[in-house]
C-alpha positions as CSV (number, residue, x, y, z in Angstrom):
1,X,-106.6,34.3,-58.7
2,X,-107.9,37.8,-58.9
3,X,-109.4,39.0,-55.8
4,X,-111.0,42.3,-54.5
5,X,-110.7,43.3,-50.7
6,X,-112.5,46.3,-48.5
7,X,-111.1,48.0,-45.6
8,X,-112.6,51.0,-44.3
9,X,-116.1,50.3,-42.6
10,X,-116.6,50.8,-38.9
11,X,-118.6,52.8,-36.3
12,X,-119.8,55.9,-37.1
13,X,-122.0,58.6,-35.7
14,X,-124.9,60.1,-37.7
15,X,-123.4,63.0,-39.7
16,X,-119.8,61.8,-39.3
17,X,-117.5,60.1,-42.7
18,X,-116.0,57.3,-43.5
19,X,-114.1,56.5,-46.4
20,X,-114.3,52.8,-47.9
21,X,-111.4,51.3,-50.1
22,X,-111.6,48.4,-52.3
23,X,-108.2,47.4,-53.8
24,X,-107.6,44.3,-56.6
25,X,-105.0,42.0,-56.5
26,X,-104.0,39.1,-58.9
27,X,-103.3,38.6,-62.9
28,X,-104.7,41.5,-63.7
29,X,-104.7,42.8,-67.1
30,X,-107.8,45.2,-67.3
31,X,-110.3,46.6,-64.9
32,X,-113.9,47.9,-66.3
33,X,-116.3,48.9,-64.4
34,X,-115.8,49.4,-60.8
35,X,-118.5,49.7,-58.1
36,X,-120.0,49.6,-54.3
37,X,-123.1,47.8,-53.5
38,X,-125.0,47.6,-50.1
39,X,-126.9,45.0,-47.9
40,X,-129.0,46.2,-45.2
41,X,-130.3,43.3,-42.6
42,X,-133.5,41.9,-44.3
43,X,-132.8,43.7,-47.7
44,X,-131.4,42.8,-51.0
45,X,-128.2,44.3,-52.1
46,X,-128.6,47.7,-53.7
47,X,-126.3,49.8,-55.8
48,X,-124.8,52.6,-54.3
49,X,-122.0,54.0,-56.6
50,X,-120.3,52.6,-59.9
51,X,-117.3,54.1,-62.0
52,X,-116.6,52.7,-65.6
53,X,-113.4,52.8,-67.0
54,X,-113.3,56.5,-68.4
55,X,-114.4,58.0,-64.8
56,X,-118.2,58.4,-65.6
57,X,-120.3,57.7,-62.2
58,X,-123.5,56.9,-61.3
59,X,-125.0,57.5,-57.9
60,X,-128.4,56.0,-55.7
61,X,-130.1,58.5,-55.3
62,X,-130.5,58.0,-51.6
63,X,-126.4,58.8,-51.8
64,X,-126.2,61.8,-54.3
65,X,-124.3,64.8,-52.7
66,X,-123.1,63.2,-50.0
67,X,-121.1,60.2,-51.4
68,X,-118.3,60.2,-53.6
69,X,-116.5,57.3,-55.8
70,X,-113.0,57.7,-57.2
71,X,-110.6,55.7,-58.7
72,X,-106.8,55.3,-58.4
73,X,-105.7,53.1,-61.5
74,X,-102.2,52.4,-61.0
75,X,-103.0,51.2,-57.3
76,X,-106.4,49.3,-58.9
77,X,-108.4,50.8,-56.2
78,X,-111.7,52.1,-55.5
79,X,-112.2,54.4,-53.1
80,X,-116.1,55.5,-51.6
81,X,-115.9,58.9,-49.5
82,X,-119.1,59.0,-47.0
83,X,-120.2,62.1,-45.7
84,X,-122.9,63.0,-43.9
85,X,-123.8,59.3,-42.8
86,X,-127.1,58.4,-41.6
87,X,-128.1,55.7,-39.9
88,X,-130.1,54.4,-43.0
89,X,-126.3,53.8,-44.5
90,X,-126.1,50.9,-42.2
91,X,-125.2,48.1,-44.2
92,X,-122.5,46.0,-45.3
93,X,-120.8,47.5,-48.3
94,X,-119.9,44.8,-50.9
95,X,-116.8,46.2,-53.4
96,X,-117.3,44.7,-57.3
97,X,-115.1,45.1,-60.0
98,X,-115.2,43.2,-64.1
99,X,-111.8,42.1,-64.2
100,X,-110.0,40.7,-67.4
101,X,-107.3,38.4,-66.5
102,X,-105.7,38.7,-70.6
103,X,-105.9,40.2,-73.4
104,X,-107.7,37.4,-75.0
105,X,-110.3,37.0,-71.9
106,X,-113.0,38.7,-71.1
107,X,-114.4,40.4,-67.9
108,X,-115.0,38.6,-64.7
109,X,-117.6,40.4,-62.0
110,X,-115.1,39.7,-58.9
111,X,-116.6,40.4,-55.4
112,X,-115.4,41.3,-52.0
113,X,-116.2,39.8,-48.8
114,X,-117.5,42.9,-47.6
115,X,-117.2,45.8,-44.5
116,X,-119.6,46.8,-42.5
117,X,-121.0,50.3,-41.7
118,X,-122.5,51.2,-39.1
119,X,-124.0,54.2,-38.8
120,X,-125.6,55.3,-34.5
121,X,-127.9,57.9,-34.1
């Protein structure tokens, strides 16, 4: 069973950082793409950063300049450095990763359960 868990979120005050991190667990043979999504109440879930394989990234553009995705591949862990937070980041932050389990399998889209930032004014 592969699995992908966040850690990270909390309370925050406008301008302050957080830094989320998503680590996978399991059979694990290959990880793809990587990324963080985001829910705000009474929205849908957005993308905020993704990192493929070979470390391009791709930013929101509500998020440029201020966030930051990274990798560390021999832990299998994402990593998403906030800065400069708003209170517009509120949302719970939703890690997903395409995981192949074998050689022979393809990639699975594996999601975590989510953390929640909260960002006061």
């Amino acid at each position: 069973q592969v699995q992908v868990v966040e850690s990270g979120g909390g309370l925050v005050q406008a301008g302050g950082s957080l830094r989320l991190s998503c680590a996978a667990s399991g059979h694990i043979f290959s990880i793809n793409d990587m990324g963080w999504y985001r829910q705000a109440p009474g929205k849908q879930r957005e993308l905020v950063a993704a990192i493929t394989s070979d470390g391009s990234t791709n930013y929101a553009d509500s998020v440029k300049g201020r966030f930051t995705i990274s990798t560390d591949n021999a832990k299998n862990t994402v990593y998403l450095q906030m800065n400069s937070l708003l209170p517009e980041d509120t949302a719970v932050y939703y890690c997903n990763a395409a995981i192949s389990g074998s050689y022979s399998e393809g990639y699975l889209e594996v999601w975590g359960q989510g953390t929640l930032v909260n960002v006061s004014s």
